[in-house]
């Protein structure tokens, strides 16, 4: 790993792209976080690309790529494949440049992302159930029609466009020492790392770049260890925006040289981060955009000095948000669901409610049934969802019921 870019985009490339990208992208806010600063032991700032037009940083790379097209290429239209953010970035950029766009998206794409892509003027084609299938379909469409394929991350113009975010970070926090960046295919971190390392070298300083991947879709740790871009299985993850099975080749080369560390976070870590961002920072962020905060919460970042975390996007389906908040509360020991077998006689429901109240817990939901699996004749099952205040309070609720002769079972989320 080197502190100075040796090949690839130059600082002048990023400065030029900044002027181009500014035609459509806004300079997003940089917010400080006292809560995260206390946890990390260093100042923490949040670069709020969740507030960017189209809801993510993707518009930067998409617009910069399409702005380079010749009039003849623009007349042929553009095509892309994406589960959400890249689709919206391409559709919006194409509309602004007067270019026809066709976007292939997986069949199960969240409705808000689908609707937004259509509203930006793209023709949307649903194909397959993973991002891999729309990518193949988009490549075939480009071959058949002559439309220009706009890649999500593995192209110099895209990398440079995303890297304009790094210039904004430097200008907003000139004493920054660490920048934490989500990684999917690697376009964002490749651009940001290059731009920031150039700026730091010119100032006679060093800067640390840390990448974060979801543990269920972590191609970079394996690839970096092998020294070559390697495909890994992508498991189910709420961070669908960074669920990429193989690094981009251009991105991998830059990341191998310039990124200081890549860490992975669990699904629980991500859910907790979303909850912290909602409660403490008042920021609505999608799971992929919250992995940098998740890394801090999980203790994976060593403090060095002023630290910037990129919140890369805010396009979260409200239904997913509802599930993730519940999961985050449970993972933080603030939401507890118990199944309690009870004798089928009057007063048992009232008695358990009284015990929970004695433990100063608040009942959120109650399900009372005689039809649970394994129940004996003369038994009922009570399912209680309870609001708790952390692990000690959670244990107190369970222990209070146990001391009264009940056998509560914790229902894992």
GROMACS .gro file of N, CA, C and O in nm, residues 257-318:
model
  248
  257UNK      N    1  -0.354  -0.053  -0.385
  257UNK     CA    2  -0.243   0.039  -0.365
  257UNK      C    3  -0.271   0.147  -0.261
  257UNK      O    4  -0.180   0.190  -0.189
  258UNK      N    5  -0.396   0.190  -0.252
  258UNK     CA    6  -0.424   0.313  -0.177
  258UNK      C    7  -0.506   0.296  -0.050
  258UNK      O    8  -0.504   0.385   0.036
  259UNK      N    9  -0.581   0.188  -0.038
  259UNK     CA   10  -0.668   0.172   0.080
  259UNK      C   11  -0.591   0.101   0.191
  259UNK      O   12  -0.528  -0.002   0.169
  260UNK      N   13  -0.598   0.158   0.311
  260UNK     CA   14  -0.516   0.109   0.422
  260UNK      C   15  -0.573  -0.015   0.488
  260UNK      O   16  -0.498  -0.098   0.539
  261UNK      N   17  -0.705  -0.028   0.489
  261UNK     CA   18  -0.764  -0.144   0.556
  261UNK      C   19  -0.905  -0.164   0.504
  261UNK      O   20  -0.972  -0.067   0.463
  262UNK      N   21  -0.950  -0.289   0.501
  262UNK     CA   22  -1.088  -0.322   0.469
  262UNK      C   23  -1.142  -0.411   0.579
  262UNK      O   24  -1.081  -0.514   0.612
  263UNK      N   25  -1.254  -0.372   0.639
  263UNK     CA   26  -1.315  -0.448   0.747
  263UNK      C   27  -1.456  -0.489   0.706
  263UNK      O   28  -1.513  -0.434   0.611
  264UNK      N   29  -1.511  -0.586   0.777
  264UNK     CA   30  -1.647  -0.633   0.747
  264UNK      C   31  -1.736  -0.620   0.870
  264UNK      O   32  -1.689  -0.631   0.984
  265UNK      N   33  -1.864  -0.596   0.846
  265UNK     CA   34  -1.961  -0.580   0.955
  265UNK      C   35  -2.077  -0.677   0.935
  265UNK      O   36  -2.111  -0.713   0.823
  266UNK      N   37  -2.136  -0.718   1.046
  266UNK     CA   38  -2.245  -0.816   1.043
  266UNK      C   39  -2.378  -0.747   1.016
  266UNK      O   40  -2.389  -0.623   1.019
  267UNK      N   41  -2.480  -0.827   0.992
  267UNK     CA   42  -2.615  -0.774   0.972
  267UNK      C   43  -2.664  -0.702   1.097
  267UNK      O   44  -2.727  -0.596   1.088
  268UNK      N   45  -2.635  -0.757   1.214
  268UNK     CA   46  -2.672  -0.690   1.339
  268UNK      C   47  -2.601  -0.555   1.353
  268UNK      O   48  -2.660  -0.457   1.397
  269UNK      N   49  -2.472  -0.553   1.317
  269UNK     CA   50  -2.396  -0.427   1.324
  269UNK      C   51  -2.462  -0.320   1.237
  269UNK      O   52  -2.475  -0.204   1.277
  270UNK      N   53  -2.505  -0.360   1.117
  270UNK     CA   54  -2.566  -0.265   1.024
  270UNK      C   55  -2.700  -0.215   1.077
  270UNK      O   56  -2.731  -0.096   1.071
  271UNK      N   57  -2.779  -0.307   1.132
  271UNK     CA   58  -2.910  -0.269   1.187
  271UNK      C   59  -2.892  -0.171   1.303
  271UNK      O   60  -2.965  -0.072   1.314
  272UNK      N   61  -2.795  -0.196   1.389
  272UNK     CA   62  -2.768  -0.105   1.501
  272UNK      C   63  -2.727   0.033   1.448
  272UNK      O   64  -2.767   0.137   1.503
  273UNK      N   65  -2.645   0.034   1.343
  273UNK     CA   66  -2.599   0.162   1.287
  273UNK      C   67  -2.715   0.244   1.232
  273UNK      O   68  -2.720   0.366   1.251
  274UNK      N   69  -2.808   0.178   1.163
  274UNK     CA   70  -2.925   0.250   1.112
  274UNK      C   71  -3.005   0.313   1.225
  274UNK      O   72  -3.053   0.426   1.213
  275UNK      N   73  -3.018   0.239   1.333
  275UNK     CA   74  -3.092   0.289   1.448
  275UNK      C   75  -3.020   0.409   1.511
  275UNK      O   76  -3.082   0.511   1.545
  276UNK      N   77  -2.889   0.400   1.525
  276UNK     CA   78  -2.810   0.510   1.580
  276UNK      C   79  -2.822   0.634   1.492
  276UNK      O   80  -2.839   0.747   1.541
  277UNK      N   81  -2.815   0.615   1.361
  277UNK     CA   82  -2.825   0.729   1.270
  277UNK      C   83  -2.963   0.796   1.277
  277UNK      O   84  -2.974   0.919   1.271
  278UNK      N   85  -3.066   0.716   1.293
  278UNK     CA   86  -3.201   0.772   1.308
  278UNK      C   87  -3.215   0.848   1.438
  278UNK      O   88  -3.265   0.961   1.441
  279UNK      N   89  -3.171   0.786   1.547
  279UNK     CA   90  -3.195   0.844   1.679
  279UNK      C   91  -3.098   0.957   1.712
  279UNK      O   92  -3.138   1.059   1.769
  280UNK      N   93  -2.970   0.937   1.680
  280UNK     CA   94  -2.868   1.032   1.724
  280UNK      C   95  -2.835   1.139   1.621
  280UNK      O   96  -2.803   1.253   1.657
  281UNK      N   97  -2.840   1.102   1.492
  281UNK     CA   98  -2.802   1.198   1.388
  281UNK      C   99  -2.920   1.249   1.307
  281UNK      O  100  -2.905   1.339   1.226
  282UNK      N  101  -3.038   1.189   1.331
  282UNK     CA  102  -3.160   1.227   1.257
  282UNK      C  103  -3.141   1.211   1.107
  282UNK      O  104  -3.189   1.291   1.028
  283UNK      N  105  -3.071   1.105   1.068
  283UNK     CA  106  -3.043   1.078   0.928
  283UNK      C  107  -3.108   0.946   0.884
  283UNK      O  108  -3.090   0.844   0.951
  284UNK      N  109  -3.183   0.952   0.775
  284UNK     CA  110  -3.239   0.831   0.715
  284UNK      C  111  -3.137   0.778   0.615
  284UNK      O  112  -3.105   0.845   0.516
  285UNK      N  113  -3.083   0.661   0.642
  285UNK     CA  114  -2.974   0.605   0.561
  285UNK      C  115  -3.009   0.461   0.525
  285UNK      O  116  -3.064   0.388   0.606
  286UNK      N  117  -2.976   0.421   0.403
  286UNK     CA  118  -2.999   0.282   0.364
  286UNK      C  119  -2.890   0.194   0.427
  286UNK      O  120  -2.783   0.245   0.465
  287UNK      N  121  -2.914   0.063   0.436
  287UNK     CA  122  -2.815  -0.023   0.503
  287UNK      C  123  -2.675  -0.014   0.445
  287UNK      O  124  -2.577  -0.007   0.520
  288UNK      N  125  -2.662  -0.013   0.312
  288UNK     CA  126  -2.529  -0.004   0.251
  288UNK      C  127  -2.458   0.126   0.289
  288UNK      O  128  -2.336   0.129   0.302
  289UNK      N  129  -2.536   0.232   0.308
  289UNK     CA  130  -2.478   0.361   0.342
  289UNK      C  131  -2.438   0.374   0.487
  289UNK      O  132  -2.370   0.470   0.524
  290UNK      N  133  -2.480   0.279   0.570
  290UNK     CA  134  -2.456   0.288   0.714
  290UNK      C  135  -2.340   0.201   0.761
  290UNK      O  136  -2.309   0.198   0.880
  291UNK      N  137  -2.274   0.128   0.670
  291UNK     CA  138  -2.173   0.032   0.714
  291UNK      C  139  -2.052   0.100   0.778
  291UNK      O  140  -1.986   0.041   0.865
  292UNK      N  141  -2.021   0.223   0.739
  292UNK     CA  142  -1.910   0.294   0.802
  292UNK      C  143  -1.937   0.322   0.950
  292UNK      O  144  -1.849   0.304   1.035
  293UNK      N  145  -2.059   0.364   0.979
  293UNK     CA  146  -2.097   0.384   1.119
  293UNK      C  147  -2.100   0.250   1.191
  293UNK      O  148  -2.058   0.240   1.308
  294UNK      N  149  -2.145   0.145   1.124
  294UNK     CA  150  -2.146   0.012   1.185
  294UNK      C  151  -2.005  -0.030   1.226
  294UNK      O  152  -1.986  -0.092   1.331
  295UNK      N  153  -1.906   0.005   1.145
  295UNK     CA  154  -1.767  -0.031   1.178
  295UNK      C  155  -1.720   0.038   1.305
  295UNK      O  156  -1.648  -0.022   1.387
  296UNK      N  157  -1.761   0.163   1.324
  296UNK     CA  158  -1.725   0.233   1.447
  296UNK      C  159  -1.794   0.169   1.566
  296UNK      O  160  -1.732   0.142   1.670
  297UNK      N  161  -1.924   0.141   1.553
  297UNK     CA  162  -1.999   0.081   1.664
  297UNK      C  163  -1.943  -0.055   1.701
  297UNK      O  164  -1.946  -0.095   1.819
  298UNK      N  165  -1.892  -0.128   1.602
  298UNK     CA  166  -1.839  -0.263   1.627
  298UNK      C  167  -1.695  -0.261   1.677
  298UNK      O  168  -1.636  -0.367   1.701
  299UNK      N  169  -1.637  -0.142   1.694
  299UNK     CA  170  -1.501  -0.131   1.745
  299UNK      C  171  -1.394  -0.171   1.646
  299UNK      O  172  -1.284  -0.213   1.685
  300UNK      N  173  -1.423  -0.158   1.516
  300UNK     CA  174  -1.329  -0.201   1.412
  300UNK      C  175  -1.237  -0.090   1.363
  300UNK      O  176  -1.152  -0.114   1.278
  301UNK      N  177  -1.258   0.030   1.417
  301UNK     CA  178  -1.178   0.145   1.372
  301UNK      C  179  -1.095   0.197   1.489
  301UNK      O  180  -1.148   0.228   1.595
  302UNK      N  181  -0.965   0.207   1.468
  302UNK     CA  182  -0.876   0.263   1.569
  302UNK      C  183  -0.870   0.415   1.552
  302UNK      O  184  -0.845   0.463   1.441
  303UNK      N  185  -0.893   0.490   1.658
  303UNK     CA  186  -0.893   0.637   1.643
  303UNK      C  187  -0.753   0.690   1.614
  303UNK      O  188  -0.654   0.645   1.672
  304UNK      N  189  -0.746   0.786   1.521
  304UNK     CA  190  -0.620   0.854   1.493
  304UNK      C  191  -0.635   1.005   1.503
  304UNK      O  192  -0.541   1.076   1.535
  305UNK      N  193  -0.753   1.055   1.473
  305UNK     CA  194  -0.778   1.198   1.469
  305UNK      C  195  -0.910   1.221   1.400
  305UNK      O  196  -0.993   1.130   1.393
  306UNK      N  197  -0.935   1.341   1.348
  306UNK     CA  198  -1.062   1.370   1.281
  306UNK      C  199  -1.096   1.263   1.177
  306UNK      O  200  -1.015   1.230   1.091
  307UNK      N  201  -1.217   1.210   1.188
  307UNK     CA  202  -1.261   1.097   1.106
  307UNK      C  203  -1.389   1.132   1.033
  307UNK      O  204  -1.484   1.182   1.094
  308UNK      N  205  -1.393   1.104   0.903
  308UNK     CA  206  -1.512   1.128   0.822
  308UNK      C  207  -1.570   0.994   0.780
  308UNK      O  208  -1.497   0.906   0.731
  309UNK      N  209  -1.700   0.977   0.800
  309UNK     CA  210  -1.772   0.858   0.756
  309UNK      C  211  -1.865   0.898   0.643
  309UNK      O  212  -1.945   0.990   0.658
  310UNK      N  213  -1.854   0.830   0.530
  310UNK     CA  214  -1.942   0.860   0.417
  310UNK      C  215  -2.072   0.781   0.433
  310UNK      O  216  -2.071   0.658   0.440
  311UNK      N  217  -2.184   0.854   0.442
  311UNK     CA  218  -2.317   0.793   0.437
  311UNK      C  219  -2.357   0.793   0.290
  311UNK      O  220  -2.406   0.892   0.237
  312UNK      N  221  -2.334   0.681   0.223
  312UNK     CA  222  -2.333   0.682   0.076
  312UNK      C  223  -2.471   0.689   0.012
  312UNK      O  224  -2.482   0.721  -0.107
  313UNK      N  225  -2.577   0.657   0.086
  313UNK     CA  226  -2.709   0.663   0.025
  313UNK      C  227  -2.820   0.657   0.128
  313UNK      O  228  -2.800   0.612   0.240
  314UNK      N  229  -2.939   0.703   0.085
  314UNK     CA  230  -3.053   0.706   0.176
  314UNK      C  231  -3.178   0.644   0.117
  314UNK      O  232  -3.289   0.667   0.166
  315UNK      N  233  -3.162   0.564   0.010
  315UNK     CA  234  -3.278   0.505  -0.057
  315UNK      C  235  -3.318   0.373   0.009
  315UNK      O  236  -3.279   0.266  -0.037
  316UNK      N  237  -3.394   0.383   0.115
  316UNK     CA  238  -3.436   0.264   0.187
  316UNK      C  239  -3.587   0.247   0.174
  316UNK      O  240  -3.664   0.344   0.190
  317UNK      N  241  -3.629   0.128   0.142
  317UNK     CA  242  -3.771   0.095   0.133
  317UNK      C  243  -3.833   0.108   0.272
  317UNK      O  244  -3.779   0.054   0.369
  318UNK      N  245  -3.944   0.182   0.287
  318UNK     CA  246  -4.006   0.197   0.420
  318UNK      C  247  -4.037   0.064   0.488
  318UNK      O  248  -4.026   0.053   0.611
   0.00000   0.00000   0.00000
